[in-house]
Structure formats: C-alpha cells, structure tokens
C-alpha cells in the first residue's frame, strides 16, 4: 500500500481545484476522467480558428477577449517594397451573424503597435 508521502505531485499549471479533486477519485473514475480529458483535447484541436491571415499577412498574436479576439499582424505589399512588412497593426475581430446564415469575422483596425506597447 502507498503512503500519502508517495502520492504524485501535480505538474505546474494544474488548477488547484483539479489537483485537490483528482486524488479523491477511484481508479475507474480516474480512467474515465482521462478519456474525457483526451476527448476535450481532441475537440479543441479540431475547432478551427476564426482568425485566419489573409494573403501576404502574418499573424503575430491572437488573444481571446470577452466578445472579441485581439489580433496583431504584419502585412506585406502584393508587389513587395523596401519597407515590407508593414506594421505590426492591432485589430479587434468579432464574429457577426449573417442574414443568410453562418457567421463572418469583422476586422476593426485600431492602429499600429509600437515596440514599447507589446
């Protein structure tokens, strides 16, 4: 039989409530929890991001906020120029319902991001 001193330590980043609850589960409950967690991981990996770079764009950062996604991206001219890429620029992106059904991302330009703002 194992003692509490032998109990594994949760890795960094595990929420306290999860770290507290898991040791209380039976082996069968732990197995079911693992299966559920794996299904959630697969679901999150399969969910397509609504934020996709356009032609000649590179997304530097996309941060989910309440009601919108904050996006910082670089843009290059179609023909190219000595100053390319341009930016980085800050956008707020919201998903809007379309009358014909579905949704579309609406990009709202907020301005250039300066190095000391990052």
Coordinates of C-alpha atoms in Angstrom, one line a residue:
X1 CA 0.0 0.0 0.0
X2 CA 1.2 3.5 -0.8
X3 CA 1.5 6.3 1.8
X4 CA 0.5 10.0 1.3
X5 CA 4.2 10.8 1.0
X6 CA 4.4 8.7 -2.1
X7 CA 1.5 10.5 -3.8
X8 CA 2.5 12.1 -7.1
X9 CA 2.8 15.9 -7.1
X10 CA 0.7 17.7 -9.8
X11 CA 2.7 19.4 -12.5
X12 CA 2.8 23.2 -12.6
X13 CA -0.3 24.7 -14.3
X14 CA -2.8 22.2 -12.9
X15 CA -5.6 24.2 -11.3
X16 CA -5.9 23.8 -7.5
X17 CA -9.4 22.5 -7.7
X18 CA -8.4 19.8 -10.1
X19 CA -5.3 18.9 -8.1
X20 CA -7.5 18.6 -5.0
X21 CA -10.2 16.5 -6.6
X22 CA -8.2 14.0 -8.6
X23 CA -6.6 12.2 -5.7
X24 CA -10.1 11.5 -4.2
X25 CA -11.2 9.6 -7.3
X26 CA -11.3 5.9 -7.7
X27 CA -9.1 4.2 -10.3
X28 CA -12.2 3.8 -12.5
X29 CA -13.2 7.4 -12.1
X30 CA -9.6 8.4 -13.0
X31 CA -9.7 6.3 -16.2
X32 CA -13.0 7.9 -17.2
X33 CA -11.5 11.3 -16.4
X34 CA -8.5 10.6 -18.6
X35 CA -10.8 9.6 -21.5
X36 CA -12.9 12.7 -21.1
X37 CA -9.8 14.9 -21.0
X38 CA -8.4 13.3 -24.1
X39 CA -11.7 13.9 -25.9
X40 CA -11.7 17.6 -24.8
X41 CA -8.2 18.0 -26.2
X42 CA -9.1 16.5 -29.5
X43 CA -12.2 18.7 -29.7
X44 CA -10.1 21.9 -29.0
X45 CA -7.5 20.8 -31.6
X46 CA -10.2 20.2 -34.2
X47 CA -12.0 23.5 -33.6
X48 CA -11.0 25.8 -36.5
X49 CA -9.8 29.3 -35.5
X50 CA -12.0 32.0 -37.0
X51 CA -8.8 34.2 -37.3
X52 CA -7.0 33.4 -40.5
X53 CA -4.3 35.5 -42.1
X54 CA -5.1 37.0 -45.5
X55 CA -2.8 36.9 -48.4
X56 CA 0.6 38.5 -47.6
X57 CA -0.2 38.7 -43.9
X58 CA 1.4 37.1 -40.8
X59 CA -0.4 36.9 -37.5
X60 CA 2.0 37.6 -34.7
X61 CA -0.5 37.2 -31.8
X62 CA -4.2 36.4 -31.4
X63 CA -5.6 36.7 -27.9
X64 CA -9.2 35.8 -27.0
X65 CA -11.0 38.5 -25.1
X66 CA -14.6 38.8 -23.8
X67 CA -16.6 39.3 -27.0
X68 CA -13.7 39.7 -29.5
X69 CA -10.3 38.5 -30.4
X70 CA -7.3 40.9 -30.2
X71 CA -5.1 40.3 -33.2
X72 CA -1.6 41.8 -34.0
X73 CA -0.4 41.2 -37.5
X74 CA 2.1 42.2 -40.2
X75 CA 1.2 42.9 -43.8
X76 CA 3.3 42.8 -46.9
X77 CA 2.5 44.6 -50.2
X78 CA 1.3 42.4 -53.0
X79 CA 4.2 43.7 -55.2
X80 CA 6.7 44.0 -52.3
X81 CA 8.5 47.1 -51.3
X82 CA 11.6 48.1 -49.4
X83 CA 9.6 48.8 -46.3
X84 CA 7.8 45.4 -46.1
X85 CA 6.4 44.0 -44.0
X86 CA 4.3 46.8 -42.6
X87 CA 3.1 47.0 -39.0
X88 CA 2.6 45.4 -36.6
X89 CA -1.1 46.5 -36.6
X90 CA -3.7 45.9 -33.9
X91 CA -7.2 44.7 -34.7
X92 CA -10.3 43.7 -32.8
X93 CA -12.1 40.8 -34.6
X94 CA -15.7 40.0 -33.8
X95 CA -17.8 37.1 -35.2
X96 CA -21.1 38.5 -36.7
X97 CA -24.1 36.6 -37.7
X98 CA -25.0 36.8 -41.3
X99 CA -28.7 37.2 -42.5
X100 CA -28.2 34.3 -44.9
X101 CA -26.9 32.1 -42.0
X102 CA -23.5 31.4 -40.5
X103 CA -21.0 34.0 -39.3
X104 CA -18.3 36.2 -40.7
X105 CA -15.3 37.7 -39.0
X106 CA -15.4 41.5 -38.9
X107 CA -12.0 43.1 -38.5
X108 CA -11.8 46.5 -36.8
X109 CA -8.4 48.3 -37.4
X110 CA -7.2 50.1 -34.2
X111 CA -3.7 51.2 -35.3
X112 CA -0.1 50.5 -35.3
X113 CA 1.5 48.7 -32.3
X114 CA 4.8 50.2 -31.2
X115 CA 7.5 48.1 -29.6
X116 CA 7.1 49.6 -26.1
X117 CA 3.4 48.7 -26.2
X118 CA 4.0 45.0 -26.7

